[in-house]
Tab-separated table of C-alpha atoms and ligand atoms in Angstrom:
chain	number	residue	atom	x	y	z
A	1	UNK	CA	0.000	0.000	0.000
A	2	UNK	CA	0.828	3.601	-0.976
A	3	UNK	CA	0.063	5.305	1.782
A	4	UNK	CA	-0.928	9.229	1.645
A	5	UNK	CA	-3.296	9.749	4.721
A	6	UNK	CA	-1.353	11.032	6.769
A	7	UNK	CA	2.676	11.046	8.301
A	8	UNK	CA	1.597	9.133	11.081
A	9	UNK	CA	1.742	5.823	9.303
A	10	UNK	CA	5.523	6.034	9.160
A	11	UNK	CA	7.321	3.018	10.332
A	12	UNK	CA	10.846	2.959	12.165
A	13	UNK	CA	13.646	2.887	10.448
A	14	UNK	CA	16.250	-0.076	10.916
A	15	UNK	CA	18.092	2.668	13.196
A	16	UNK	CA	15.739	2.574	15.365
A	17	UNK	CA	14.246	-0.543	15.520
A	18	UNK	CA	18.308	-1.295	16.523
A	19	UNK	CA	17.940	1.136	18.936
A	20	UNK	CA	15.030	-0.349	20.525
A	21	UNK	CA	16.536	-3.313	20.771
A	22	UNK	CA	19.406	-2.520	22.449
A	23	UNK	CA	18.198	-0.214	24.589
A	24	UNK	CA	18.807	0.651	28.318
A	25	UNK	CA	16.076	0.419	30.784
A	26	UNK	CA	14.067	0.992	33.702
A	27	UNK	CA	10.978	2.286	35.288
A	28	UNK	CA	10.362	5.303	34.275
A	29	UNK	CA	7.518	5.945	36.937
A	30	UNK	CA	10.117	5.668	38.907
A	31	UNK	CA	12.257	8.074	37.236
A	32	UNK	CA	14.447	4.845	36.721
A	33	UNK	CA	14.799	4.692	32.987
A	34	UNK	CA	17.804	6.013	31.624
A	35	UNK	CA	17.010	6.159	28.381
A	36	UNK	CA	13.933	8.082	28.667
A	37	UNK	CA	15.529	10.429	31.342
A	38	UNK	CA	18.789	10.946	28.253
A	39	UNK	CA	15.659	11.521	25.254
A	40	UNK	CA	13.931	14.270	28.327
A	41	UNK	CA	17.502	16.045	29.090
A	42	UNK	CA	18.400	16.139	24.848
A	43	UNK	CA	15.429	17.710	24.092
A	44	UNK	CA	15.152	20.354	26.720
A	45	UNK	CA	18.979	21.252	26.012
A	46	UNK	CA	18.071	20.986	22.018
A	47	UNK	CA	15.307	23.777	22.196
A	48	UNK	CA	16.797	25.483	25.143
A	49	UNK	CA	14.352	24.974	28.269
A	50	UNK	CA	14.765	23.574	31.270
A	51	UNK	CA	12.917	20.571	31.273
A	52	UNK	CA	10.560	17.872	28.945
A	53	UNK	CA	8.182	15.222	29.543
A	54	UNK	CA	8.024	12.092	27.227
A	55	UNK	CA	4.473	10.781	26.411
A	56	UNK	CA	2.643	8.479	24.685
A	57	UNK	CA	0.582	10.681	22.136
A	58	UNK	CA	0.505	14.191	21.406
A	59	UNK	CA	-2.893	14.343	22.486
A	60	UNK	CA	-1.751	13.167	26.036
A	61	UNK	CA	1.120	15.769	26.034
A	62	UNK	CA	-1.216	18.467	24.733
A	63	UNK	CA	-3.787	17.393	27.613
A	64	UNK	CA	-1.206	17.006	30.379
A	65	UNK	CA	0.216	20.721	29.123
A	66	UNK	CA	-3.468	22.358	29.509
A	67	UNK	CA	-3.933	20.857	32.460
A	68	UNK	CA	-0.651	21.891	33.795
A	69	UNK	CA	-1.559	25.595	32.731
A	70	UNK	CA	-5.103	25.731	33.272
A	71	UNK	CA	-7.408	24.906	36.497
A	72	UNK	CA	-10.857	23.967	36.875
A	73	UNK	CA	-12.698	27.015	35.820
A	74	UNK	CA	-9.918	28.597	33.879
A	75	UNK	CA	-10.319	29.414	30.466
A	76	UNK	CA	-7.684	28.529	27.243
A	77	UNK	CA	-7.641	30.905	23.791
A	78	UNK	CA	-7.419	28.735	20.705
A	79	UNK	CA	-8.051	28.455	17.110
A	80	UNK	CA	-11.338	27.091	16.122
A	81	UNK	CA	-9.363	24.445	13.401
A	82	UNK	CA	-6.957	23.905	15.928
A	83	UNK	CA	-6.113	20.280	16.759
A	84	UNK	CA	-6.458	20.444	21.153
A	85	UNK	CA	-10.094	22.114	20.546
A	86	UNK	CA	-11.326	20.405	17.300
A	87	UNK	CA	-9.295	16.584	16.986
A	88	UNK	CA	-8.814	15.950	20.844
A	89	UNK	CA	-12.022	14.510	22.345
A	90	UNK	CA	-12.218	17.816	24.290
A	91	UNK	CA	-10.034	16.619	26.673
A	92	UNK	CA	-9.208	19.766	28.140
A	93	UNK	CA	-12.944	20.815	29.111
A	94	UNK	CA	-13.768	16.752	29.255
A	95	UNK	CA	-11.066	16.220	31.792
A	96	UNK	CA	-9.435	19.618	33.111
A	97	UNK	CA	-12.976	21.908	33.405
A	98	UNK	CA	-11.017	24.185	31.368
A	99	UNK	CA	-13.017	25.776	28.947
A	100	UNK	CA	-11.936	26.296	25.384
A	101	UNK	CA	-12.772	29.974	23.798
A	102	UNK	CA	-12.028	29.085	19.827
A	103	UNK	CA	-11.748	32.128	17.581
A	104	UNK	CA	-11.610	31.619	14.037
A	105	UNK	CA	-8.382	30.992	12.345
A	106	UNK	CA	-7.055	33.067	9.758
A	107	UNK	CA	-6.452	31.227	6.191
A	108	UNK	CA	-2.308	31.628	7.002
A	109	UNK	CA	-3.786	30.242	10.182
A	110	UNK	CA	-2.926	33.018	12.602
A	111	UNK	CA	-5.411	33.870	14.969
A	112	UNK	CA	-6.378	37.609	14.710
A	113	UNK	CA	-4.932	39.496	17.788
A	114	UNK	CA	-7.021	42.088	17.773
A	115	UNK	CA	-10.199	39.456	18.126
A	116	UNK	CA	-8.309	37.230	21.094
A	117	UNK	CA	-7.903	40.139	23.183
A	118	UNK	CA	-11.559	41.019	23.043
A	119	UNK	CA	-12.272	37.235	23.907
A	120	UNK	CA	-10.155	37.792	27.222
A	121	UNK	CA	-12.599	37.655	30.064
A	122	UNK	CA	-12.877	40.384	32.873
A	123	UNK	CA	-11.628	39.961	36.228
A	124	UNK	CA	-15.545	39.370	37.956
A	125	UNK	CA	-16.803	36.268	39.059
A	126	UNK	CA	-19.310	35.707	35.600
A	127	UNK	CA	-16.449	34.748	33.636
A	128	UNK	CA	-13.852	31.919	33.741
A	129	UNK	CA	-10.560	32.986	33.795
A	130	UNK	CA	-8.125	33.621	30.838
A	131	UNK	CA	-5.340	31.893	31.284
A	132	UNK	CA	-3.327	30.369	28.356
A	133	UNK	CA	-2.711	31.494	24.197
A	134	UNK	CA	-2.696	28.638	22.870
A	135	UNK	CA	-1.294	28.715	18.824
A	136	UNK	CA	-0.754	25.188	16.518
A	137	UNK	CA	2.424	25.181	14.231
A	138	UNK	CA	2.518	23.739	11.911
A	139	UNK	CA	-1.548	24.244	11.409
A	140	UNK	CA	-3.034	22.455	8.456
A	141	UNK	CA	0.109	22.066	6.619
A	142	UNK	CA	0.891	26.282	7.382
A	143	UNK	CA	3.540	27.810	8.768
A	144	UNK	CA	3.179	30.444	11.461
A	145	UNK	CA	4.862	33.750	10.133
A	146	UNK	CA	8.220	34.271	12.590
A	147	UNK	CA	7.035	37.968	13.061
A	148	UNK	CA	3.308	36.885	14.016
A	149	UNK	CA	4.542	34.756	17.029
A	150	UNK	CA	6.762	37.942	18.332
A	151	UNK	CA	3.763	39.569	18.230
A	152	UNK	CA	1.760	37.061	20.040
A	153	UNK	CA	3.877	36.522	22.896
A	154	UNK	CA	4.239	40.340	23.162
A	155	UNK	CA	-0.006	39.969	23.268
A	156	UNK	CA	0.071	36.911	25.895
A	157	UNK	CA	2.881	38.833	28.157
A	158	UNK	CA	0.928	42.334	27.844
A	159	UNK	CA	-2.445	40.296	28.663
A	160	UNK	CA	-0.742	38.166	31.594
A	161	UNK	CA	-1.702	34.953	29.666
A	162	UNK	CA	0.797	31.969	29.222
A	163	UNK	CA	1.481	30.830	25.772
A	164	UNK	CA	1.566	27.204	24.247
A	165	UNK	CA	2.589	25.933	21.054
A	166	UNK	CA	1.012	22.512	19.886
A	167	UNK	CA	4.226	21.837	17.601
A	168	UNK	CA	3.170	18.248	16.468
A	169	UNK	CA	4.943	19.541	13.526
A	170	UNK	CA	6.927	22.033	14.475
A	171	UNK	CA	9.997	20.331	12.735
A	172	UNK	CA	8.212	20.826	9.409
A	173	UNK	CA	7.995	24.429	10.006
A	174	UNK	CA	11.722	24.629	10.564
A	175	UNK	CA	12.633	22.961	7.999
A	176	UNK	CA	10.156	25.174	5.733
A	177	UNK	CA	11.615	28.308	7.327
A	178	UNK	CA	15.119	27.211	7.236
A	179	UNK	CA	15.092	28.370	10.936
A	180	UNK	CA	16.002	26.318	13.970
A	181	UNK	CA	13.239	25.320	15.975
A	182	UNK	CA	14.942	26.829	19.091
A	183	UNK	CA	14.242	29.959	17.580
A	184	UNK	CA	10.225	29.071	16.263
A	185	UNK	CA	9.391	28.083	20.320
A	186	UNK	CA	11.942	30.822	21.992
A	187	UNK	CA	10.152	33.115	24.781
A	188	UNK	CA	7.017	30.134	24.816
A	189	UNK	CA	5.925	28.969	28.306
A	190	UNK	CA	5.530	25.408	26.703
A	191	UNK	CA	4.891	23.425	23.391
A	192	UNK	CA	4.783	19.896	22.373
A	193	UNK	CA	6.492	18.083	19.451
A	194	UNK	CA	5.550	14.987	17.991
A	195	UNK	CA	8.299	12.464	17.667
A	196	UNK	CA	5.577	9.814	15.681
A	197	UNK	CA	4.578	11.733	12.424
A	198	UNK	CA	6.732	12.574	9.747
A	199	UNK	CA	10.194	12.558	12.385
A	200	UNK	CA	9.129	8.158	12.078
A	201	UNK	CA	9.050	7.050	16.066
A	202	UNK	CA	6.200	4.413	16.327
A	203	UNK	CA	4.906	6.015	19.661
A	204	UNK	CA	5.489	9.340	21.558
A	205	UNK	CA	5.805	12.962	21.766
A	206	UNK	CA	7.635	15.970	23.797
A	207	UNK	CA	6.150	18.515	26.171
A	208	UNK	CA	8.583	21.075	27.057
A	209	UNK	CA	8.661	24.104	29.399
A	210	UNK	CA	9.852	25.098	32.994
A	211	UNK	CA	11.158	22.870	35.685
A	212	UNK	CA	8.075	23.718	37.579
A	213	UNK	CA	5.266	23.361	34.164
A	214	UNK	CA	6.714	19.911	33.582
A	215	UNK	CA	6.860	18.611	37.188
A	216	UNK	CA	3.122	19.496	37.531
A	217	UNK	CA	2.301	18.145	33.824
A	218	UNK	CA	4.738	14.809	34.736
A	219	UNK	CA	2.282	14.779	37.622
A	220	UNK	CA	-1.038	14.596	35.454
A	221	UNK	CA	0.376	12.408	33.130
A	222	UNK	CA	0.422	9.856	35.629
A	223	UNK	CA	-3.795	11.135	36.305
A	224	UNK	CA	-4.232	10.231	32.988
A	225	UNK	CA	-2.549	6.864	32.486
A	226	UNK	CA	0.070	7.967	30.896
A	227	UNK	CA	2.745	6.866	33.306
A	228	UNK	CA	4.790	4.054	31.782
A	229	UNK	CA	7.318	1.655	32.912
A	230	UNK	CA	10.612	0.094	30.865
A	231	UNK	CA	9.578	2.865	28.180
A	232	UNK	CA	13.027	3.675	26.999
A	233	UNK	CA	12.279	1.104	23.965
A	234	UNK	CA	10.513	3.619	22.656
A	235	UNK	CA	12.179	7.040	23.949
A	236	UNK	CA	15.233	4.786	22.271
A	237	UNK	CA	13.596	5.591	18.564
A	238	UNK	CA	12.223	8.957	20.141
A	239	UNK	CA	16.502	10.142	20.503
A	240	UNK	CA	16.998	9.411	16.895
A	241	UNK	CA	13.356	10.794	15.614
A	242	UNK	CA	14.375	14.160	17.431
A	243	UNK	CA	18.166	14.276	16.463
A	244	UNK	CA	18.326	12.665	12.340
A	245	UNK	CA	15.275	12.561	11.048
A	246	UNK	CA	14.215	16.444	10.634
A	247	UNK	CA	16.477	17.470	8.012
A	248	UNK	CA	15.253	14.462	5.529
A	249	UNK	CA	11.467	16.129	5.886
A	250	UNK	CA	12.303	18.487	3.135
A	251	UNK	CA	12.342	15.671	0.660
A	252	UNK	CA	8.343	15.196	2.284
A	253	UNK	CA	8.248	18.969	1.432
A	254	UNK	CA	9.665	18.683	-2.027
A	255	UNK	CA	6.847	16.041	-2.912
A	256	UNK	CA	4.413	17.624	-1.694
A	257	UNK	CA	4.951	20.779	-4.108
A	258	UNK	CA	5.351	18.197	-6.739
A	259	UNK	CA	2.019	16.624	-5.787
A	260	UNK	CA	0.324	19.968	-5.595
A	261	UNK	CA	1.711	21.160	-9.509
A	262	UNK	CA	1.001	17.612	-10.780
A	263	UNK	CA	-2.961	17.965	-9.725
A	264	UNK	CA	-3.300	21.883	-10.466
A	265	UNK	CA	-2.891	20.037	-14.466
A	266	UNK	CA	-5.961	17.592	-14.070
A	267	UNK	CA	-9.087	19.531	-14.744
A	268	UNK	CA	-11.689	19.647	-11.872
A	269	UNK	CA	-8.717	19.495	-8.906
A	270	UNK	CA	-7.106	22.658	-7.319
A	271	UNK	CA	-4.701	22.694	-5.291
A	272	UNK	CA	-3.824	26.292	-3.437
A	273	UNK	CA	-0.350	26.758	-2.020
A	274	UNK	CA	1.662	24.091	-0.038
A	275	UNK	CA	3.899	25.129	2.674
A	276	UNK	CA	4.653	21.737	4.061
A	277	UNK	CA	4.491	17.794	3.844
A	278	UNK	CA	0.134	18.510	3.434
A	279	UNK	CA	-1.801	19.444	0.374
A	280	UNK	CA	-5.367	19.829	0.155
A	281	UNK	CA	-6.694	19.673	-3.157
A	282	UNK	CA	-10.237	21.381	-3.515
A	283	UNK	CA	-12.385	19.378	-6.440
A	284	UNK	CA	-15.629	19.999	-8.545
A	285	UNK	CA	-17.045	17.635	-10.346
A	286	UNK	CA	-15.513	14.524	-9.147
A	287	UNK	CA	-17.221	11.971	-6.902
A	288	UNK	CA	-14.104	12.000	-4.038
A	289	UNK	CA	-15.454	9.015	-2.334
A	290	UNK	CA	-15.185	7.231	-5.567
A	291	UNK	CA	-12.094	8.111	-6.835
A	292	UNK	CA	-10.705	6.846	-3.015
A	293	UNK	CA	-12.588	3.600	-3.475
A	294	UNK	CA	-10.807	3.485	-7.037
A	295	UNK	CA	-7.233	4.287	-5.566
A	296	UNK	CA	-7.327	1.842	-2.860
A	297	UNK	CA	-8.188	-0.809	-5.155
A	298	UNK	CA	-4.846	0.099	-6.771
A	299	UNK	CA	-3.104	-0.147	-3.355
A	300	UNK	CA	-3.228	3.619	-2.683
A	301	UNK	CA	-4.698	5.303	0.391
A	302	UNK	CA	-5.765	8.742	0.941
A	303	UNK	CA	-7.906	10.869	2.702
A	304	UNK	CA	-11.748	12.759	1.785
A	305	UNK	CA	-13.413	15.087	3.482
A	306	UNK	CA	-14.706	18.651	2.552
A	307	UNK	CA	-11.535	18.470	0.278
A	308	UNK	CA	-9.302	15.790	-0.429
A	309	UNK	CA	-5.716	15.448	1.949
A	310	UNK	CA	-2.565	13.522	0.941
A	311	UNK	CA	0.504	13.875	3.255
A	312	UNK	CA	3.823	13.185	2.075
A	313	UNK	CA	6.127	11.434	4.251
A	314	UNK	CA	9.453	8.893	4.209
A	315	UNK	CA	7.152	5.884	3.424
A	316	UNK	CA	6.177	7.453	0.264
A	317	UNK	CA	8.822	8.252	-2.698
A	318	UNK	CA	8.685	10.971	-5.610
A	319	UNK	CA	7.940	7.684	-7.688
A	320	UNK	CA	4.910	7.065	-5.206
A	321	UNK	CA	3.473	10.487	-5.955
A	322	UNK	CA	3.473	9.944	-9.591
A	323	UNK	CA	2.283	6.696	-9.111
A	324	UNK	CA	-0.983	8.418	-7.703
A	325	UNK	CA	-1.252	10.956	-10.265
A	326	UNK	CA	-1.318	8.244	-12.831
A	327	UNK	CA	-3.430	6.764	-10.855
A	328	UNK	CA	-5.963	9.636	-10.745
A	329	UNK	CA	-5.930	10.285	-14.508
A	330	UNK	CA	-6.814	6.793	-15.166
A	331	UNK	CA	-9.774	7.318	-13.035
A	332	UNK	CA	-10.677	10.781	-14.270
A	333	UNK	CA	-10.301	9.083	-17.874
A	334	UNK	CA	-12.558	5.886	-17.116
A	335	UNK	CA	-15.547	8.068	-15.658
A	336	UNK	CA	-15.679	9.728	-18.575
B	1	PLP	C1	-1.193	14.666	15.302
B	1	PLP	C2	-1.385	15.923	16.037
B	1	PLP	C3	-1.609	15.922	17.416
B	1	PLP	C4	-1.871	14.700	18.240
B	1	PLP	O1	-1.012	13.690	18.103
B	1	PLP	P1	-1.419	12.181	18.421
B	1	PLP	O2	-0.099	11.585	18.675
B	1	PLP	O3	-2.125	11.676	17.230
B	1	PLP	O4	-2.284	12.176	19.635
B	1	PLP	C5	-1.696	17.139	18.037
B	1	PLP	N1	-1.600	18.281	17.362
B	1	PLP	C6	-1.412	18.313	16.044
B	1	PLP	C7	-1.313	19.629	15.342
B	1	PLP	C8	-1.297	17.136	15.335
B	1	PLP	O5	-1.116	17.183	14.011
């Protein structure tokens, strides 16, 4: 199977899967497991905070950051499309009592500043209390403009709220940029990275921030199940996710603007700009759930929705991309 759904369906590379193998253990509830404790100390010193928390989703290190934030009755600023509000279960108002206030994103995926500050609730007791900005980089394949997140942490500072970044992708955003992710998440209270999409760990992601942030988050993640035991096998792929597989993402990147000019020639399909490893490709006239049913009978998966999504990622080649296209004109030709 070709698979374009998403980067999440990237396996481990030999590296790692060596890696696991060989790697040293303990408990890490215990704080026992060295290799977990050496993937926690890398990345804080990588992005330049003082301390991380390995966990077993992003989701759980998203949840266990709000929660770490936010208390019951507190409230959390976010983007309406934005993955913790939309993708997440509402974990943070399920679990936490913290309620979301989503504001529309922007189409570069900013949310407008001017609009959060008006959301930001008195001080009187009818209101919950604003606590946390909460922004999503990459967001849909987008890349947060460098001077827009200046700007927001100059709003979140000026407004007394904390600021999180849900960097699931974050690495894709560096690589787009050409600017270290150091320098993307400098001067944020916290953000999360994803060590299980495109960077190809089977399980896991980051949250990083203060000594004091993680303890409390490192405290919820054990609330929430998340505590686990001899898991070094996987912080063991997690150390080589974080450290050699970011720079090979701008192959995924490459693709993907291949992908995107290869469709924008096939009538009915329209592709608008692609940042990143994503492109959503905007169709009239074409029945989307059959041309998926038609591609996966040719061993190749994607995804529909309101528009169709392929991600690129290290499971799928330049050859695999025009392998779909092909694909698609076949079945744009045989519905004729
Ligand atoms: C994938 C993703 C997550 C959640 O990651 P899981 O590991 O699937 O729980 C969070 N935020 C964003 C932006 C994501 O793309």
């Amino acid at each position: 199977m070709i698979d374009f759904r998403s980067d999440t369906v990237t396996k481990p590379t030999q590296k790692m899967r060596h890696a696991m193998a060989n790697a040293q253990v303990g408990d890490d509830v215990y704080g026992d497991d060295p290799t977990v404790n050496m993937l926690e100390n890398k990345a804080a010193e990588r992005f330049g905070f003082e301390a991380a928390l390995f966990t077993s989703s992003g989701t759980q290190a998203n949840l266990v950051g709000l929660l770490a934030h936010c208390e019951r009755g507190d409230e959390y600023i976010v983007g309406q499309d934005a993955h913790t509000y939309k993708y997440e279960g509402g974990g943070a108002a399920v679990l936490g009592s913290i309620q979301p206030q989503p504001l529309q994103n922007e189409s570069d995926g900013t949310i407008d500043l001017v609009r959060a500050k008006a959301a930001i609730k008195p001080h009187d007791f009818h209101f919950a209390k604003s606590k946390l900005f909460s922004l999503e980089n990459t967001i849909g394949g987008k890349v947060l403009p460098m001077d827009y997140l200046q700007e927001a942490k100059v709003f979140a500072k000026e407004n007394g709220l904390r600021i999180h970044m849900d960097g699931a992708r974050l690495m894709n955003a560096s690589v787009a940029l050409e600017i270290d992710a150091k320098e993307i998440v400098q001067g944020f209270d916290s953000f999360s990275l994803c060590l299980s999409k495109g960077l190809c760990a089977p399980v896991g992601s980051l949250l990083i921030g203060s000594h004091d942030f993680i303890s409390r988050a490192r405290r919820w993640r054990k609330v929430v199940g998340g505590g686990m035991r001899q898991a070094g096998i996987l912080a063991a792929a997690g150390i080589i996710a974080m450290e050699e597989m970011v720079e090979r993402l701008g192959e995924d990147h490459d693709n993907a603007v291949y992908l995107a000019k290869e469709l924008n020639l096939l009538e009915g399909f329209h592709v608008k700009e692609v940042q990143t490893n994503i492109v959503f490709a905007h169709t009239s006239g074409i029945d989307t759930q059959a041309l998926q049913h038609f591609l996966k009978e040719q061993g190749i998966l994607i995804s529909t929705g309101y528009t169709l999504r392929f991600v690129t990622h290290k499971d799928v080649s330049k050859q695999d991309v025009t392998t779909l296209v092909e694909n698609i004109k076949t079945f744009l030709h045989v519905r004729k």
